[in-house]
Short mmCIF file of C-alpha atoms in Angstrom, two decimals:
data_model
loop_
_atom_site.label_atom_id
_atom_site.label_comp_id
_atom_site.label_asym_id
_atom_site.label_seq_id
_atom_site.Cartn_x
_atom_site.Cartn_y
_atom_site.Cartn_z
CA MET D 118 0.00 0.00 0.00
CA SER D 119 1.36 3.39 -1.02
CA LYS D 120 2.20 5.94 1.68
CA THR D 121 0.69 8.60 -0.60
CA GLN D 122 -2.72 6.94 -0.47
CA ARG D 123 -5.56 8.74 1.22
CA PRO D 124 -6.70 6.87 4.36
CA ILE D 125 -10.09 6.02 2.84
CA GLU D 126 -8.42 4.47 -0.21
CA GLN D 127 -6.21 2.40 2.07
CA LEU D 128 -9.27 1.20 4.01
CA VAL D 129 -10.96 0.10 0.77
CA GLU D 130 -7.84 -1.88 -0.15
CA ILE D 131 -7.65 -3.45 3.31
CA MET D 132 -11.25 -4.62 2.94
CA ALA D 133 -10.58 -6.09 -0.48
CA LYS D 134 -7.57 -7.95 0.95
CA LEU D 135 -9.66 -9.33 3.81
CA ARG D 136 -12.11 -10.71 1.24
CA ASP D 137 -9.43 -12.10 -1.10
CA PRO D 138 -10.43 -15.73 -1.86
CA GLN D 139 -6.83 -17.00 -1.57
CA GLN D 140 -5.24 -14.82 1.09
CA GLY D 141 -8.18 -13.28 2.93
CA CYS D 142 -9.49 -13.79 6.45
CA PRO D 143 -11.74 -16.88 6.86
CA TRP D 144 -14.22 -14.97 9.04
CA ASP D 145 -14.55 -12.05 6.61
CA LEU D 146 -14.91 -14.44 3.67
CA LYS D 147 -17.88 -16.16 5.32
CA GLN D 148 -19.87 -12.96 5.79
CA THR D 149 -22.89 -11.86 3.76
CA PHE D 150 -25.04 -8.73 3.74
CA ALA D 151 -27.40 -10.38 6.24
CA THR D 152 -24.75 -11.64 8.66
CA ILE D 153 -23.12 -8.21 8.98
CA VAL D 154 -26.34 -6.39 9.94
CA PRO D 155 -26.19 -7.26 13.67
CA HIS D 156 -22.60 -5.97 13.80
CA THR D 157 -23.63 -2.74 12.08
CA LEU D 158 -26.41 -2.13 14.60
CA GLU D 159 -24.02 -2.86 17.47
CA GLU D 160 -21.42 -0.44 16.11
CA ALA D 161 -24.05 2.30 15.71
CA TYR D 162 -25.11 1.86 19.34
CA GLU D 163 -21.46 1.96 20.44
CA VAL D 164 -21.05 5.30 18.65
CA ALA D 165 -24.13 6.62 20.42
CA ASP D 166 -22.90 5.35 23.78
CA ALA D 167 -19.47 6.95 23.33
CA ILE D 168 -21.12 10.27 22.48
CA GLU D 169 -23.40 9.97 25.52
CA GLN D 170 -20.30 9.40 27.69
CA GLN D 171 -18.52 12.31 25.92
CA ASN D 172 -15.48 10.06 25.50
CA TRP D 173 -14.14 11.62 22.32
CA ASP D 174 -11.30 9.13 21.81
CA ASP D 175 -13.90 6.36 21.86
CA VAL D 176 -16.15 8.35 19.52
CA ARG D 177 -13.32 8.56 16.98
CA GLU D 178 -12.60 4.84 17.31
CA GLU D 179 -16.25 3.77 17.15
CA LEU D 180 -16.87 5.97 14.11
CA GLY D 181 -14.02 4.11 12.42
CA ASP D 182 -15.67 0.80 13.26
CA LEU D 183 -18.97 2.08 11.85
CA LEU D 184 -17.26 3.33 8.69
CA PHE D 185 -15.75 -0.13 8.26
CA GLN D 186 -19.29 -1.53 8.10
CA VAL D 187 -20.02 0.73 5.12
CA ILE D 188 -16.80 -0.38 3.44
CA PHE D 189 -17.68 -4.05 4.09
CA TYR D 190 -21.13 -3.72 2.48
CA SER D 191 -19.57 -1.85 -0.44
CA GLN D 192 -17.04 -4.65 -1.00
CA LEU D 193 -19.83 -7.24 -1.01
CA GLY D 194 -21.77 -5.09 -3.47
CA LYS D 195 -18.71 -4.82 -5.73
CA GLU D 196 -18.14 -8.58 -5.68
CA GLN D 197 -21.76 -9.17 -6.70
CA GLY D 198 -21.77 -6.49 -9.38
CA LEU D 199 -24.35 -4.40 -7.49
CA PHE D 200 -22.46 -1.26 -6.49
CA ASP D 201 -19.12 -0.19 -5.03
CA PHE D 202 -17.94 2.39 -2.50
CA ASP D 203 -17.72 5.17 -5.10
CA ASP D 204 -21.36 4.51 -6.03
CA VAL D 205 -22.32 4.84 -2.36
CA VAL D 206 -20.49 8.17 -2.01
CA GLU D 207 -21.80 9.53 -5.31
CA GLY D 208 -25.33 8.61 -4.27
CA ILE D 209 -25.20 10.49 -0.98
CA ASN D 210 -23.48 13.47 -2.64
CA GLU D 211 -26.29 13.72 -5.19
CA LYS D 212 -29.00 13.32 -2.57
CA LEU D 213 -27.60 15.98 -0.24
CA THR D 214 -27.12 18.59 -2.97
CA ARG D 215 -30.59 17.90 -4.38
CA ARG D 216 -32.27 18.13 -0.96
CA HIS D 217 -30.50 21.42 -0.16
CA PRO D 218 -31.07 23.65 -3.21
CA HIS D 219 -30.94 26.71 -0.94
CA VAL D 220 -27.31 25.84 -0.17
CA PHE D 221 -26.02 24.41 -3.45
CA SER D 222 -27.99 26.47 -5.98
CA ASP D 223 -29.66 29.87 -6.33
CA THR D 224 -32.98 28.62 -4.97
CA GLU D 225 -34.34 30.69 -2.08
CA PHE D 226 -36.98 29.83 0.51
CA ALA D 227 -38.94 32.33 2.57
CA SER D 228 -38.61 30.45 5.88
CA GLU D 229 -37.30 27.39 7.65
CA ALA D 230 -40.79 25.89 7.30
CA ALA D 231 -40.52 26.25 3.52
CA ILE D 232 -37.11 24.56 3.60
CA ASN D 233 -38.58 21.66 5.57
CA ALA D 234 -41.53 21.41 3.18
CA ASN D 235 -39.14 21.14 0.23
CA TRP D 236 -37.13 18.49 2.11
CA GLU D 237 -40.26 16.40 2.68
CA ALA D 238 -41.34 16.85 -0.93
CA GLU D 239 -37.98 15.57 -2.15
CA LYS D 240 -38.19 12.58 0.17
CA ALA D 241 -41.71 11.84 -1.10
CA LYS D 242 -40.39 11.86 -4.69
CA GLU D 243 -37.64 9.44 -3.67
CA ARG D 244 -40.15 7.08 -2.05
CA ALA D 245 -42.35 7.19 -5.13
CA SER D 246 -39.42 6.40 -7.42
CA LYS D 247 -38.49 3.29 -5.44
CA GLY D 248 -41.59 1.25 -6.20
CA SER D 249 -45.35 0.87 -6.05
CA ASP D 250 -45.66 1.62 -2.32
CA ASP D 251 -46.73 5.26 -2.37
CA SER D 252 -47.88 5.35 1.25
CA ILE D 253 -46.54 8.17 3.38
CA LEU D 254 -45.34 5.38 5.71
CA ALA D 255 -43.19 3.74 3.04
CA ASN D 256 -39.51 3.11 3.75
CA ILE D 257 -39.59 3.53 7.52
CA PRO D 258 -36.96 0.91 8.48
CA ARG D 259 -38.46 -2.11 10.23
CA ALA D 260 -35.16 -2.72 12.01
CA LEU D 261 -35.44 0.53 13.98
CA PRO D 262 -35.95 0.17 17.73
CA ALA D 263 -39.71 -0.02 18.27
CA LEU D 264 -40.03 3.31 20.11
CA SER D 265 -38.04 5.13 17.43
CA ARG D 266 -40.15 3.55 14.71
CA ALA D 267 -43.36 4.53 16.50
CA ASP D 268 -42.08 8.10 16.69
CA LYS D 269 -41.32 8.15 12.94
CA ILE D 270 -44.69 6.65 12.02
CA GLN D 271 -46.53 9.23 14.12
CA LYS D 272 -44.49 12.13 12.72
CA ARG D 273 -45.23 11.08 9.15
CA CYS D 274 -48.96 10.92 9.90
CA ALA D 275 -48.89 14.23 11.79
CA LYS D 276 -47.39 16.02 8.78
CA HIS D 277 -50.57 15.12 6.89
CA GLY D 278 -53.00 16.23 9.58
CA PHE D 279 -53.62 12.89 11.33
CA ASP D 280 -52.80 14.13 14.81
CA TRP D 281 -54.29 15.80 17.85
CA ASP D 282 -53.50 19.51 18.12
CA THR D 283 -53.81 19.69 21.92
CA LEU D 284 -52.26 17.65 24.72
CA GLY D 285 -55.50 16.68 26.49
CA PRO D 286 -56.66 13.93 24.10
CA VAL D 287 -53.10 12.54 23.99
CA VAL D 288 -53.05 12.10 27.77
CA ASP D 289 -56.58 10.67 27.71
CA LYS D 290 -55.45 8.07 25.16
CA VAL D 291 -52.61 6.96 27.43
CA GLN D 292 -55.06 6.49 30.32
CA GLU D 293 -57.49 4.66 28.04
CA GLU D 294 -54.76 2.23 27.01
CA ILE D 295 -53.73 1.66 30.65
CA ASP D 296 -57.35 0.79 31.43
CA GLU D 297 -57.49 -1.65 28.52
CA VAL D 298 -54.31 -3.39 29.66
CA MET D 299 -55.77 -3.78 33.15
CA GLU D 300 -59.04 -5.12 31.77
CA GLU D 301 -57.10 -7.97 30.20
CA VAL D 302 -54.83 -8.55 33.21
CA ILE D 303 -57.69 -9.00 35.69
CA GLN D 304 -59.53 -11.59 33.61
CA ALA D 305 -60.11 -14.92 35.33
CA SER D 306 -58.07 -16.56 32.56
CA PRO D 307 -55.82 -13.82 31.16
CA ASP D 308 -54.96 -14.12 27.48
CA GLN D 309 -51.25 -13.32 27.19
CA ASP D 310 -51.51 -12.45 23.50
CA ARG D 311 -54.24 -9.91 24.27
CA ILE D 312 -52.20 -8.47 27.13
CA GLU D 313 -49.22 -8.11 24.81
CA GLU D 314 -51.37 -6.41 22.17
CA GLU D 315 -52.83 -3.94 24.66
CA MET D 316 -49.41 -3.26 26.17
CA GLY D 317 -48.16 -2.47 22.66
CA ASP D 318 -51.02 0.00 22.22
CA LEU D 319 -50.07 1.58 25.54
CA LEU D 320 -46.42 1.95 24.56
CA PHE D 321 -47.46 3.43 21.21
CA ALA D 322 -49.66 5.94 23.03
CA VAL D 323 -46.81 6.83 25.40
CA ALA D 324 -44.52 7.37 22.39
CA ASN D 325 -47.17 9.73 21.01
CA PHE D 326 -47.33 11.55 24.35
CA SER D 327 -43.54 11.86 24.30
CA ARG D 328 -43.62 13.33 20.79
CA HIS D 329 -46.23 15.90 21.79
CA VAL D 330 -44.02 17.17 24.60
CA GLN D 331 -41.04 17.22 22.20
CA VAL D 332 -39.13 14.36 23.78
CA LYS D 333 -37.53 11.52 21.80
CA PRO D 334 -39.02 8.38 23.42
CA GLU D 335 -35.97 6.21 22.67
CA VAL D 336 -33.63 8.78 24.20
CA ALA D 337 -35.89 9.23 27.23
CA LEU D 338 -36.02 5.48 27.87
CA GLN D 339 -32.26 5.16 27.45
CA ARG D 340 -31.78 7.87 30.08
CA ALA D 341 -34.23 6.11 32.39
CA ASN D 342 -32.31 2.85 31.93
CA GLN D 343 -29.05 4.58 32.76
CA LYS D 344 -30.53 6.28 35.82
CA PHE D 345 -32.01 3.04 37.14
CA GLU D 346 -28.74 1.16 36.57
CA ARG D 347 -26.70 3.89 38.30
CA ARG D 348 -28.98 3.92 41.33
CA PHE D 349 -29.26 0.14 41.56
CA ARG D 350 -25.48 -0.21 41.47
CA GLU D 351 -25.38 2.14 44.47
CA VAL D 352 -27.94 -0.06 46.22
CA GLU D 353 -25.77 -3.12 45.54
CA LYS D 354 -22.70 -1.30 46.84
CA THR D 355 -24.48 -0.21 50.02
CA VAL D 356 -25.79 -3.73 50.70
CA LEU D 357 -22.30 -5.20 50.30
CA GLU D 358 -20.80 -2.54 52.55
CA LYS D 359 -23.29 -3.59 55.24
CA GLY D 360 -22.06 -7.18 54.94
CA LYS D 361 -25.27 -8.48 53.37
CA ARG D 362 -26.33 -10.19 50.14
CA LEU D 363 -29.09 -8.85 47.88
CA ASP D 364 -30.97 -12.15 48.00
CA ASP D 365 -31.09 -12.01 51.80
CA CYS D 366 -32.66 -8.53 51.92
CA SER D 367 -36.38 -7.81 51.98
CA LEU D 368 -37.97 -5.55 49.38
CA GLU D 369 -38.72 -3.03 52.13
CA TYR D 370 -35.03 -2.94 53.13
CA LEU D 371 -33.87 -2.50 49.53
CA ASP D 372 -36.52 0.17 48.90
CA ALA D 373 -35.27 2.14 51.90
CA ILE D 374 -31.71 2.06 50.52
CA TRP D 375 -33.03 3.03 47.08
CA ASP D 376 -34.79 6.06 48.56
CA GLU D 377 -31.60 7.05 50.35
CA VAL D 378 -29.57 6.74 47.14
CA LYS D 379 -32.16 8.83 45.33
CA ARG D 380 -32.13 11.55 47.98
CA ASN D 381 -28.32 11.72 47.97
CA GLU D 382 -28.27 11.94 44.19
CA LEU D 383 -30.82 14.76 44.14
CA LYS D 384 -28.78 16.68 46.74
CA THR D 385 -25.76 16.75 44.43
CA LYS D 386 -27.67 18.23 41.48
#
């Protein structure tokens, strides 16, 4: 590899070498588009986690790992005569310049709302050009985390008027869904499939509530997970310091420690 190569060119060559049928890596040679997907999702979450932790060295490293996923898919596409890395880059270049005519041409818009309307119009054209599915819900990735997908579905519908314009009905819907879950739970012979369905409706309603108060539901739940984990680790630490085991403690005892951890945490804010 030439020392005058740009780093991205070197990375493309490294990937090709890893996939070389004679001299490549056995693991890399076994991979397909489908088998790499879980690794891609994991790398994306690791980028997000590094950003959340504000560990910028890790962000740089994890972004490299995520970029490698793009290079891997591009190599597979090249081998199968579908596309290569240059095609991927040219595609995103064209899309970005077309979606931002106010930046890359003389087009002017009167407001940010007009810019957003043009953006949505361009995306609608793209969806229409990709096939017969002309629904406004077309092309929302099914692999998205469920809360994020619910948020996207609701936003698409809201842009076309299918949405409440005040918070009251949104809150009422959440309560209605809670009641429907409980109706199923208290049955003499609860139907688990029905409970699951009603719980899904409740979570969808909560995602809608979150959107109406301008909170990303996936982000909010991630923060709640982190908060719970942080506090529970403090509970574990306190129990061990008192010479006890979690399994030997009553719920009341653990709750008391939890409340103490919570109070101490709030004092430091």
